[in-house]
C-alpha cells in the first residue's frame, strides 16, 4: 500500500494550490469504476456529499446533476456536470467534473476537477486533482489556505480510503464512518494518511494541467 508523501498539506500551497489525492486499490478496475460512477454508491463512501441526483444528459454524454451536503443544521446544495471516459491508453479511464453553488454558507464556490483510474499490476491507482474558488467572501479567501483547503484534502483522502476498504475487503462505508473511529476496539478504520498528496511525476506540469481533455469539454 502506498504511503502518504511527507508534508501532506504543509507544502501544497507554495507550489500548486490545487488538491491532489491518490490511493492504490487492490481490486478490479470495473469494481472501482462501479463504486465511483454510480451516484447511489458514490455518496456512500464520499464524505463530501450526502446526495447526488442526476438531472439531465447532454448531447455529448455528460451528466448534469444536483448535489447536497447535509451538515445537520444546514444542507449545502449545488449543481454539477460530469463526463466519464473509458477510452484511455493502456486501459486508463478518466472522469471530469465541474461544479458550482450559490449557497452563501458553502466554504467552496465554483470548482473543477478529475479522476483518473490507472490499472497496474498491484491494483488501480485511483487519483483526483481539483481546484475551486473559496466561498465566504473575503473571510473565506483568508481561511482557505490555512484551514479549509487542508480539511478538504483530509476529507477527500479519508473518503478514498473508505472506498479502498469497500472495494478490496467488502467493508461497507457505513462501518467506517468517522465517528466509529472514536470507539475503542479492533475494526476496519479509514485513514487519510494512506493517500499521496502530490503526484510522483509532474514533468513540469501543474495538477490541473494534467486534467483530461474532457474537462475542457464540460467547462466550455
mmCIF file of C-alpha atoms in Angstrom, residues 12-13 15-21 112 114 128-132 149 153 197-199 206-209:
data_model
loop_
_atom_site.group_PDB
_atom_site.id
_atom_site.type_symbol
_atom_site.label_atom_id
_atom_site.label_comp_id
_atom_site.label_asym_id
_atom_site.label_seq_id
_atom_site.Cartn_x
_atom_site.Cartn_y
_atom_site.Cartn_z
ATOM 1 C CA UNK A 12 0.938 22.279 -1.099
ATOM 2 C CA UNK A 13 0.104 25.949 -1.347
ATOM 3 C CA UNK A 15 3.859 25.136 -5.344
ATOM 4 C CA UNK A 16 0.384 24.398 -6.600
ATOM 5 C CA UNK A 17 -2.793 25.240 -4.742
ATOM 6 C CA UNK A 18 -4.857 22.527 -6.451
ATOM 7 C CA UNK A 19 -5.657 19.484 -4.328
ATOM 8 C CA UNK A 20 -4.273 16.058 -5.207
ATOM 9 C CA UNK A 21 -5.172 12.713 -3.639
ATOM 10 C CA UNK A 112 -13.483 21.723 -11.453
ATOM 11 C CA UNK A 114 -10.965 14.986 -12.482
ATOM 12 C CA UNK A 128 -8.002 13.065 -8.227
ATOM 13 C CA UNK A 129 -6.915 16.613 -8.922
ATOM 14 C CA UNK A 130 -9.244 19.537 -8.359
ATOM 15 C CA UNK A 131 -9.400 23.214 -7.548
ATOM 16 C CA UNK A 132 -12.110 25.647 -6.529
ATOM 17 C CA UNK A 149 -8.163 23.561 1.850
ATOM 18 C CA UNK A 153 -7.824 17.423 1.363
ATOM 19 C CA UNK A 197 -0.819 14.325 -1.539
ATOM 20 C CA UNK A 198 1.431 15.080 -4.526
ATOM 21 C CA UNK A 199 1.936 13.453 -7.939
ATOM 22 C CA UNK A 206 0.638 21.504 -12.563
ATOM 23 C CA UNK A 207 -2.050 19.246 -11.129
ATOM 24 C CA UNK A 208 -4.783 20.842 -13.218
ATOM 25 C CA UNK A 209 -2.668 20.827 -16.383
#
